[in-house]
């Protein structure tokens, strides 16, 4: 029976990892193949869904805690697939989803964390960020959208911001997703060959490929400088989509289990209400 040979939080940990050593087609910590991975995913999706329902139920009963999944990755890394296939297996009522693109004119008027603060998950919600505040030390750094003197202090600022979130009861699950340059080419080609995928394609995605080394440098700096004890990064190889989905499911299960969520107790006398119901 294929299984995890190591807890997913250890198998994907960013500490000390050099991106040039990452095998994007690997399945770190998991010994099974695609078929067994998909079988396990189906089982684990049910576990995730049950835990998320408890989070939601507790939120409705006054618990202020929440979980925030942060997905960072270059185009075609599979962020949308994680949202659809992993988050898609839980109750949509309990999900606060936000995707971050090029800042709008209104967003540009504000500090880069403004739009992030506005999109944070409410109590009891599973938040999902498709891209995030990290774009402000990734695309912004790679394309010199602001001078280094402006992006450089952001690493510390982001660490302080995330510490504050954690202290306020939000568990952060930060996942940095990586495909190989070859696999990205294959996925972009698919977007150009299939009318049902044209909508995902942006001609600038091809231009961005020339910046691959600069992006890797920026991603490495992000991992080195913002993987903290309270909000660690997990590095996810995503050439194999089934593995990416299984691994993120496990990361979320781990985060939710650590909250030790029970079903909220009744705030009424159950026996009395049953008696009333019988007479009604
Ligand atoms: P997509 O995720 O495919 O919809 O693309 C969103 C685009 O918005 C990507 O090219 C990002 O790099 C870009 N983007 C996101 N945040 C920022 C930002 N703060 N500054 C500039 N570009 C950004
Ligand atoms: Mg895109």
Tab-separated table of C-alpha atoms and ligand atoms in Angstrom:
chain	number	residue	atom	x	y	z
A	1	UNK	CA	0.000	0.000	0.000
A	2	UNK	CA	1.671	3.254	-1.108
A	3	UNK	CA	1.736	5.881	1.535
A	4	UNK	CA	3.434	8.893	2.924
A	5	UNK	CA	6.863	7.864	4.099
A	6	UNK	CA	7.279	11.175	5.877
A	7	UNK	CA	4.800	13.757	7.180
A	8	UNK	CA	3.948	16.145	4.336
A	9	UNK	CA	5.006	19.140	6.439
A	10	UNK	CA	8.529	17.690	6.611
A	11	UNK	CA	8.660	16.385	3.050
A	12	UNK	CA	7.863	19.823	1.603
A	13	UNK	CA	9.592	22.089	4.085
A	14	UNK	CA	11.441	25.009	2.568
A	15	UNK	CA	14.241	25.297	5.113
A	16	UNK	CA	17.628	24.987	3.487
A	17	UNK	CA	16.140	24.096	0.114
A	18	UNK	CA	17.883	25.338	-3.016
A	19	UNK	CA	15.470	25.686	-5.909
A	20	UNK	CA	18.104	24.604	-8.410
A	21	UNK	CA	18.101	21.220	-6.651
A	22	UNK	CA	14.329	20.828	-6.753
A	23	UNK	CA	12.987	18.023	-8.937
A	24	UNK	CA	9.680	19.476	-10.098
A	25	UNK	CA	8.525	16.040	-11.247
A	26	UNK	CA	9.154	14.526	-7.823
A	27	UNK	CA	6.635	13.362	-5.232
A	28	UNK	CA	8.575	14.041	-2.013
A	29	UNK	CA	7.419	11.945	0.902
A	30	UNK	CA	4.976	9.888	-1.154
A	31	UNK	CA	5.821	6.412	-2.409
A	32	UNK	CA	2.778	5.722	-4.603
A	33	UNK	CA	2.008	6.250	-8.284
A	34	UNK	CA	-0.694	8.354	-9.931
A	35	UNK	CA	-3.479	5.794	-9.521
A	36	UNK	CA	-2.849	5.189	-5.850
A	37	UNK	CA	-2.363	8.916	-5.262
A	38	UNK	CA	-5.731	9.639	-6.807
A	39	UNK	CA	-7.397	6.920	-4.729
A	40	UNK	CA	-5.894	8.314	-1.575
A	41	UNK	CA	-6.904	11.845	-2.574
A	42	UNK	CA	-10.548	10.776	-2.838
A	43	UNK	CA	-10.415	9.409	0.718
A	44	UNK	CA	-8.553	12.358	2.132
A	45	UNK	CA	-10.850	14.890	0.468
A	46	UNK	CA	-13.636	13.513	2.674
A	47	UNK	CA	-11.492	13.988	5.766
A	48	UNK	CA	-10.660	17.548	4.715
A	49	UNK	CA	-14.294	18.335	4.087
A	50	UNK	CA	-15.290	17.080	7.563
A	51	UNK	CA	-12.613	19.158	9.259
A	52	UNK	CA	-13.534	22.261	7.287
A	53	UNK	CA	-17.169	21.829	8.311
A	54	UNK	CA	-16.067	21.847	11.941
A	55	UNK	CA	-14.065	25.008	11.400
A	56	UNK	CA	-17.117	26.625	9.849
A	57	UNK	CA	-19.428	25.381	12.623
A	58	UNK	CA	-17.097	26.769	15.274
A	59	UNK	CA	-16.893	30.085	13.442
A	60	UNK	CA	-20.666	30.284	13.525
A	61	UNK	CA	-20.484	29.641	17.278
A	62	UNK	CA	-18.053	32.411	18.159
A	63	UNK	CA	-14.628	30.856	17.496
A	64	UNK	CA	-12.532	33.547	15.803
A	65	UNK	CA	-9.992	31.254	14.176
A	66	UNK	CA	-9.496	30.745	10.441
A	67	UNK	CA	-7.089	29.078	8.014
A	68	UNK	CA	-5.500	30.814	5.025
A	69	UNK	CA	-4.021	28.883	2.122
A	70	UNK	CA	-1.576	31.074	0.189
A	71	UNK	CA	-0.803	29.778	-3.312
A	72	UNK	CA	2.186	31.278	-5.094
A	73	UNK	CA	3.546	30.042	-8.373
A	74	UNK	CA	4.289	31.114	-11.908
A	75	UNK	CA	1.767	30.744	-14.693
A	76	UNK	CA	0.706	27.140	-15.270
A	77	UNK	CA	2.075	26.043	-11.889
A	78	UNK	CA	-1.414	24.787	-11.096
A	79	UNK	CA	-2.864	27.318	-8.657
A	80	UNK	CA	-6.262	27.247	-10.336
A	81	UNK	CA	-6.283	23.450	-10.309
A	82	UNK	CA	-5.711	23.419	-6.562
A	83	UNK	CA	-8.606	25.805	-6.064
A	84	UNK	CA	-10.885	23.742	-8.263
A	85	UNK	CA	-9.920	20.267	-7.153
A	86	UNK	CA	-8.877	20.655	-3.509
A	87	UNK	CA	-10.939	23.596	-2.326
A	88	UNK	CA	-13.708	22.324	-4.613
A	89	UNK	CA	-14.152	19.343	-2.316
A	90	UNK	CA	-15.239	21.444	0.672
A	91	UNK	CA	-18.437	23.391	1.355
A	92	UNK	CA	-18.281	26.662	-0.638
A	93	UNK	CA	-20.082	28.514	2.176
A	94	UNK	CA	-16.969	28.122	4.265
A	95	UNK	CA	-14.487	29.360	1.669
A	96	UNK	CA	-13.244	32.939	1.258
A	97	UNK	CA	-11.447	32.976	-2.084
A	98	UNK	CA	-9.413	35.851	-3.498
A	99	UNK	CA	-7.221	36.095	-6.600
A	100	UNK	CA	-4.723	38.915	-6.988
A	101	UNK	CA	-3.819	40.311	-10.376
A	102	UNK	CA	-2.158	43.509	-11.514
A	103	UNK	CA	-3.292	46.108	-8.967
A	104	UNK	CA	-6.293	48.145	-10.068
A	105	UNK	CA	-6.038	51.951	-10.124
A	106	UNK	CA	-7.817	51.983	-6.764
A	107	UNK	CA	-5.440	49.402	-5.274
A	108	UNK	CA	-2.466	51.367	-6.552
A	109	UNK	CA	-3.538	54.297	-4.405
A	110	UNK	CA	-2.959	52.208	-1.286
A	111	UNK	CA	-0.188	50.337	0.498
A	112	UNK	CA	0.390	46.909	-1.130
A	113	UNK	CA	-1.052	45.138	1.923
A	114	UNK	CA	-4.319	47.065	1.722
A	115	UNK	CA	-6.001	44.728	-0.739
A	116	UNK	CA	-4.652	41.756	1.184
A	117	UNK	CA	-6.114	42.927	4.494
A	118	UNK	CA	-9.451	43.447	2.765
A	119	UNK	CA	-9.487	39.855	1.573
A	120	UNK	CA	-8.498	38.032	4.771
A	121	UNK	CA	-10.702	35.088	5.771
A	122	UNK	CA	-13.474	35.761	8.249
A	123	UNK	CA	-13.850	33.737	11.434
A	124	UNK	CA	-14.376	30.053	10.687
A	125	UNK	CA	-13.509	30.421	7.014
A	126	UNK	CA	-10.971	28.649	4.895
A	127	UNK	CA	-9.347	31.491	2.970
A	128	UNK	CA	-7.581	30.882	-0.326
A	129	UNK	CA	-5.246	33.349	-1.994
A	130	UNK	CA	-4.465	32.692	-5.662
A	131	UNK	CA	-1.317	34.849	-5.689
A	132	UNK	CA	-0.863	37.180	-2.764
A	133	UNK	CA	1.208	39.929	-1.132
A	134	UNK	CA	4.244	37.952	-2.290
A	135	UNK	CA	3.735	39.286	-5.818
A	136	UNK	CA	5.102	42.498	-4.332
A	137	UNK	CA	8.496	40.860	-3.845
A	138	UNK	CA	8.276	38.625	-6.955
A	139	UNK	CA	6.916	40.198	-10.156
A	140	UNK	CA	7.644	43.621	-8.689
A	141	UNK	CA	11.273	42.706	-7.993
A	142	UNK	CA	11.824	40.878	-11.286
A	143	UNK	CA	10.442	43.731	-13.380
A	144	UNK	CA	11.774	46.596	-11.278
A	145	UNK	CA	8.262	47.953	-10.813
A	146	UNK	CA	9.572	49.808	-7.792
A	147	UNK	CA	13.230	50.435	-6.828
A	148	UNK	CA	15.033	47.937	-4.553
A	149	UNK	CA	14.926	50.454	-1.709
A	150	UNK	CA	11.158	49.999	-1.785
A	151	UNK	CA	10.814	46.221	-2.173
A	152	UNK	CA	13.758	45.347	0.078
A	153	UNK	CA	12.026	46.262	3.384
A	154	UNK	CA	8.949	44.302	2.362
A	155	UNK	CA	10.320	40.947	3.492
A	156	UNK	CA	10.476	42.104	7.114
A	157	UNK	CA	7.198	43.914	6.761
A	158	UNK	CA	5.499	40.770	5.442
A	159	UNK	CA	6.936	38.720	8.305
A	160	UNK	CA	5.550	41.187	10.828
A	161	UNK	CA	2.194	41.255	9.052
A	162	UNK	CA	1.937	37.468	9.038
A	163	UNK	CA	2.961	37.219	12.686
A	164	UNK	CA	0.118	39.554	13.522
A	165	UNK	CA	-2.307	37.372	11.539
A	166	UNK	CA	-1.171	34.231	13.309
A	167	UNK	CA	-1.491	35.922	16.692
A	168	UNK	CA	-5.021	36.896	15.782
A	169	UNK	CA	-5.909	33.261	15.125
A	170	UNK	CA	-5.272	32.683	11.412
A	171	UNK	CA	-3.237	29.614	10.536
A	172	UNK	CA	-1.226	30.277	7.393
A	173	UNK	CA	-0.479	27.482	4.943
A	174	UNK	CA	1.914	28.950	2.390
A	175	UNK	CA	2.573	26.846	-0.690
A	176	UNK	CA	5.130	27.795	-3.334
A	177	UNK	CA	4.447	25.810	-6.504
A	178	UNK	CA	7.044	24.985	-9.130
A	179	UNK	CA	6.803	23.475	-12.619
A	180	UNK	CA	9.741	22.883	-14.917
A	181	UNK	CA	10.300	25.133	-17.897
A	182	UNK	CA	9.511	22.168	-20.195
A	183	UNK	CA	6.290	21.306	-18.420
A	184	UNK	CA	5.274	24.963	-18.517
A	185	UNK	CA	5.819	24.967	-22.286
A	186	UNK	CA	3.619	21.882	-22.594
A	187	UNK	CA	0.860	23.469	-20.521
A	188	UNK	CA	1.025	26.755	-22.434
A	189	UNK	CA	0.876	24.824	-25.717
A	190	UNK	CA	-2.222	23.058	-24.460
A	191	UNK	CA	-3.787	26.434	-23.736
A	192	UNK	CA	-3.156	27.375	-27.371
A	193	UNK	CA	-4.391	24.100	-28.812
A	194	UNK	CA	-7.650	23.812	-26.911
A	195	UNK	CA	-10.436	26.374	-27.332
A	196	UNK	CA	-11.640	25.551	-23.810
A	197	UNK	CA	-8.262	26.743	-22.483
A	198	UNK	CA	-7.747	29.930	-24.509
A	199	UNK	CA	-9.166	31.947	-21.632
A	200	UNK	CA	-6.258	30.932	-19.428
A	201	UNK	CA	-3.668	32.117	-21.939
A	202	UNK	CA	-2.029	35.495	-21.856
A	203	UNK	CA	0.559	36.360	-24.568
A	204	UNK	CA	2.766	37.868	-21.853
A	205	UNK	CA	3.103	34.378	-20.316
A	206	UNK	CA	5.526	33.604	-23.157
A	207	UNK	CA	7.569	36.764	-22.483
A	208	UNK	CA	7.767	35.851	-18.806
A	209	UNK	CA	9.613	32.640	-19.680
A	210	UNK	CA	12.682	34.730	-20.488
A	211	UNK	CA	12.679	35.892	-16.862
A	212	UNK	CA	12.715	32.366	-15.427
A	213	UNK	CA	16.164	32.719	-13.754
A	214	UNK	CA	15.214	36.093	-12.279
A	215	UNK	CA	11.987	34.600	-10.945
A	216	UNK	CA	13.891	31.714	-9.408
A	217	UNK	CA	16.193	34.168	-7.681
A	218	UNK	CA	13.207	36.124	-6.380
A	219	UNK	CA	11.435	32.951	-5.245
A	220	UNK	CA	14.585	31.782	-3.491
A	221	UNK	CA	14.872	35.093	-1.632
A	222	UNK	CA	11.211	34.844	-0.678
A	223	UNK	CA	11.696	31.337	0.744
A	224	UNK	CA	14.913	32.283	2.530
A	225	UNK	CA	13.530	35.440	4.074
A	226	UNK	CA	9.863	34.765	4.776
A	227	UNK	CA	9.730	31.143	5.858
A	228	UNK	CA	9.253	31.700	9.580
A	229	UNK	CA	8.378	29.476	12.536
A	230	UNK	CA	4.874	30.869	12.707
A	231	UNK	CA	4.301	30.929	8.935
A	232	UNK	CA	6.592	28.470	7.129
A	233	UNK	CA	6.693	27.949	3.374
A	234	UNK	CA	6.100	24.588	1.776
A	235	UNK	CA	7.746	23.933	-1.580
A	236	UNK	CA	5.570	21.931	-3.922
A	237	UNK	CA	6.759	20.299	-7.160
A	238	UNK	CA	3.789	20.474	-9.542
A	239	UNK	CA	4.724	18.714	-12.764
A	240	UNK	CA	2.469	15.935	-11.445
A	241	UNK	CA	-0.887	17.521	-10.810
A	242	UNK	CA	-2.248	14.554	-8.865
A	243	UNK	CA	0.627	14.879	-6.400
A	244	UNK	CA	0.139	18.623	-5.983
A	245	UNK	CA	-3.524	18.096	-5.143
A	246	UNK	CA	-2.832	15.287	-2.713
A	247	UNK	CA	-0.063	17.227	-0.966
A	248	UNK	CA	-2.114	20.406	-0.513
A	249	UNK	CA	-5.019	18.330	0.795
A	250	UNK	CA	-2.664	16.812	3.386
A	251	UNK	CA	-1.228	20.216	4.332
A	252	UNK	CA	-4.725	21.549	4.966
A	253	UNK	CA	-5.722	18.466	6.951
A	254	UNK	CA	-2.608	18.913	9.078
A	255	UNK	CA	-3.378	22.598	9.711
A	256	UNK	CA	-6.997	21.903	10.613
A	257	UNK	CA	-6.144	18.966	12.878
A	258	UNK	CA	-3.782	21.191	14.833
A	259	UNK	CA	-6.736	23.428	15.691
A	260	UNK	CA	-8.259	20.488	17.626
A	261	UNK	CA	-11.739	21.373	16.523
A	262	UNK	CA	-14.669	19.769	18.319
A	263	UNK	CA	-18.284	20.200	17.288
A	264	UNK	CA	-19.576	23.275	19.083
A	265	UNK	CA	-21.749	22.316	22.073
A	266	UNK	CA	-25.435	23.224	22.089
A	267	UNK	CA	-26.152	26.593	23.683
A	268	UNK	CA	-29.671	25.377	24.544
A	269	UNK	CA	-31.081	22.519	26.615
A	270	UNK	CA	-31.290	19.660	24.103
A	271	UNK	CA	-33.745	17.548	26.138
A	272	UNK	CA	-36.029	20.490	26.650
A	273	UNK	CA	-36.004	21.362	22.960
A	274	UNK	CA	-36.768	17.749	22.055
A	275	UNK	CA	-39.774	17.813	24.404
A	276	UNK	CA	-40.980	21.051	22.886
A	277	UNK	CA	-40.570	19.667	19.377
A	278	UNK	CA	-42.685	16.598	20.140
A	279	UNK	CA	-45.516	18.849	21.322
A	280	UNK	CA	-45.265	21.299	18.472
B	1	LIG	P1	-3.276	35.415	-13.451
B	1	LIG	O1	-2.983	34.824	-12.096
B	1	LIG	O2	-2.918	34.494	-14.572
B	1	LIG	O3	-4.658	35.953	-13.541
B	1	LIG	O4	-2.294	36.653	-13.655
B	1	LIG	C1	-2.262	37.707	-12.758
B	1	LIG	C2	-1.104	38.599	-13.124
B	1	LIG	O5	-1.090	39.688	-12.218
B	1	LIG	C3	0.234	37.919	-13.036
B	1	LIG	O6	0.997	38.200	-14.171
B	1	LIG	C4	0.867	38.574	-11.807
B	1	LIG	O7	2.258	38.618	-11.849
B	1	LIG	C5	0.238	39.941	-11.839
B	1	LIG	N1	0.292	40.600	-10.524
B	1	LIG	C6	-0.234	40.154	-9.363
B	1	LIG	N2	0.057	40.986	-8.351
B	1	LIG	C7	0.799	41.973	-8.875
B	1	LIG	C8	1.419	43.149	-8.345
B	1	LIG	N3	1.324	43.437	-7.045
B	1	LIG	N4	2.093	43.943	-9.188
B	1	LIG	C9	2.177	43.637	-10.509
B	1	LIG	N5	1.632	42.563	-11.064
B	1	LIG	C10	0.946	41.743	-10.281
B	2	LIG	MG1	-2.106	33.644	-16.077
